[in-house]
């Protein structure tokens, strides 16, 4: 997989294939930010990536803000959607999650609080098209 790159996917199977490819590109210490409107496939993509690390109980952390998983490695799954103020992120110890070199961190809706995001990260942008295909764009920042 090259960065930057953009893919158009037509199905869940194609999204799964893309997630499988992406899972080969990430390692401990990486922060991955997923942006896109509701229903564009952010959580589905994370679930499929984490299956490659023997984690099959992934759920959206919308209300908990963060879920932690252990499989073949350690993973944090954060969701900023319901966060109202940046102080809520500092209250949960956002710096600890984002600076953990032993884990891979996934952040949904990271664009809502860009100020807390690390300067080095992978961003994945999801866009649902009118014909129900999805464009998924990857870039390293």
Coordinates of C-alpha atoms in Angstrom, one line a residue:
X1 CA 0.0 0.0 0.0
X2 CA 1.3 3.4 -0.9
X3 CA 0.8 6.7 0.9
X4 CA -0.9 8.8 -0.2
X5 CA -3.5 6.6 -2.0
X6 CA -7.2 6.6 -2.7
X7 CA -9.4 3.5 -3.3
X8 CA -13.0 3.2 -4.4
X9 CA -14.7 0.2 -2.8
X10 CA -17.9 -1.4 -4.0
X11 CA -18.6 -3.8 -1.2
X12 CA -17.9 -4.9 2.3
X13 CA -15.6 -7.6 0.8
X14 CA -13.5 -5.0 -0.9
X15 CA -13.3 -3.0 2.3
X16 CA -12.2 -6.1 4.1
X17 CA -9.5 -6.7 1.5
X18 CA -8.3 -3.1 1.9
X19 CA -8.3 -3.5 5.7
X20 CA -6.2 -6.6 5.4
X21 CA -3.7 -4.9 3.3
X22 CA -3.6 -1.9 5.6
X23 CA -3.0 -4.1 8.6
X24 CA 0.4 -5.1 7.1
X25 CA 1.5 -1.4 7.1
X26 CA 0.9 -0.6 10.8
X27 CA 3.0 -1.2 13.9
X28 CA 3.2 -0.3 17.6
X29 CA 3.2 3.4 18.2
X30 CA 1.2 4.3 15.2
X31 CA -1.8 6.6 15.5
X32 CA -4.5 6.2 12.9
X33 CA -7.2 8.8 12.5
X34 CA -10.4 7.9 10.7
X35 CA -12.6 10.7 9.4
X36 CA -16.0 10.5 7.6
X37 CA -19.6 11.0 8.2
X38 CA -21.8 8.6 10.1
X39 CA -22.2 5.3 8.3
X40 CA -19.2 5.6 6.0
X41 CA -17.5 2.5 7.4
X42 CA -14.9 3.7 10.0
X43 CA -15.8 1.2 12.7
X44 CA -16.3 -1.6 10.1
X45 CA -12.8 -0.9 8.8
X46 CA -11.2 -1.0 12.3
X47 CA -13.0 -4.3 13.1
X48 CA -11.6 -5.8 9.9
X49 CA -8.1 -4.5 10.6
X50 CA -8.1 -5.9 14.2
X51 CA -9.3 -9.3 13.0
X52 CA -5.8 -9.6 11.6
X53 CA -4.4 -9.3 15.2
X54 CA -6.8 -11.9 16.6
X55 CA -9.3 -9.4 18.1
X56 CA -12.9 -10.2 17.2
X57 CA -14.9 -8.3 19.8
X58 CA -14.5 -4.7 18.5
X59 CA -17.3 -2.3 19.2
X60 CA -17.7 1.4 18.8
X61 CA -16.5 3.4 21.8
X62 CA -18.9 6.3 21.0
X63 CA -20.2 6.4 24.6
X64 CA -17.1 5.1 26.4
X65 CA -14.7 7.3 24.4
X66 CA -12.0 4.6 24.4
X67 CA -11.9 0.8 24.2
X68 CA -8.7 -1.2 24.8
X69 CA -8.0 -4.5 23.1
X70 CA -5.3 -7.0 23.4
X71 CA -4.5 -9.7 20.8
X72 CA -1.4 -9.9 18.8
X73 CA -0.4 -6.6 20.3
X74 CA -2.2 -3.8 22.2
X75 CA -4.7 -1.5 20.6
X76 CA -6.7 1.6 21.7
X77 CA -9.9 2.6 19.8
X78 CA -11.0 6.1 20.6
X79 CA -14.1 8.0 19.3
X80 CA -14.4 11.7 19.6
X81 CA -17.9 12.0 18.2
X82 CA -19.7 12.6 21.5
X83 CA -16.9 14.6 23.1
X84 CA -18.0 18.2 23.7
X85 CA -14.9 19.8 25.1
X86 CA -11.2 19.2 24.6
X87 CA -10.9 18.9 28.4
X88 CA -12.8 15.7 28.3
X89 CA -10.0 14.2 26.3
X90 CA -7.4 15.4 28.7
X91 CA -9.5 14.0 31.6
X92 CA -9.3 10.5 30.1
X93 CA -5.5 10.8 29.7
X94 CA -5.4 11.3 25.9
X95 CA -1.6 12.0 26.0
X96 CA -1.0 8.5 27.5
X97 CA -2.9 6.8 24.8
X98 CA -1.4 8.7 21.9
X99 CA 2.2 8.5 23.3
X100 CA 2.1 4.7 24.0
X101 CA 4.8 3.1 21.8
X102 CA 3.5 -0.3 22.8
X103 CA 0.0 0.1 21.2
X104 CA -1.6 1.1 18.0
X105 CA -4.3 3.8 18.4
X106 CA -7.3 4.2 16.2
X107 CA -9.2 7.5 16.5
X108 CA -12.7 7.9 14.9
X109 CA -13.8 11.5 14.3
X110 CA -10.3 12.8 15.1
X111 CA -11.0 15.8 12.9
X112 CA -13.2 17.2 15.6
X113 CA -10.2 17.8 17.9
X114 CA -7.2 18.2 15.7
X115 CA -5.3 20.1 18.4
X116 CA -4.7 16.8 20.4
X117 CA -3.6 14.8 17.4
X118 CA 0.1 14.0 17.1
X119 CA 2.1 15.6 14.3
X120 CA 3.0 12.1 13.0
X121 CA -0.1 10.0 12.1
X122 CA -1.9 8.1 9.4
X123 CA -5.2 9.7 8.3
X124 CA -7.9 7.7 6.6
X125 CA -10.8 9.6 5.1
X126 CA -14.1 7.9 4.2
X127 CA -16.6 9.3 1.7
X128 CA -19.9 7.7 0.8
X129 CA -20.8 8.3 -2.8
X130 CA -24.3 8.7 -4.2
X131 CA -24.1 5.2 -5.7
X132 CA -23.2 3.7 -2.3
X133 CA -19.6 3.1 -3.2
X134 CA -17.0 4.5 -0.8
X135 CA -13.8 6.3 -1.5
X136 CA -11.2 5.6 1.1
X137 CA -8.1 7.9 1.1
X138 CA -4.9 7.1 3.0
X139 CA -2.2 9.6 3.8
X140 CA 0.7 10.0 6.3
X141 CA 1.1 13.3 8.1

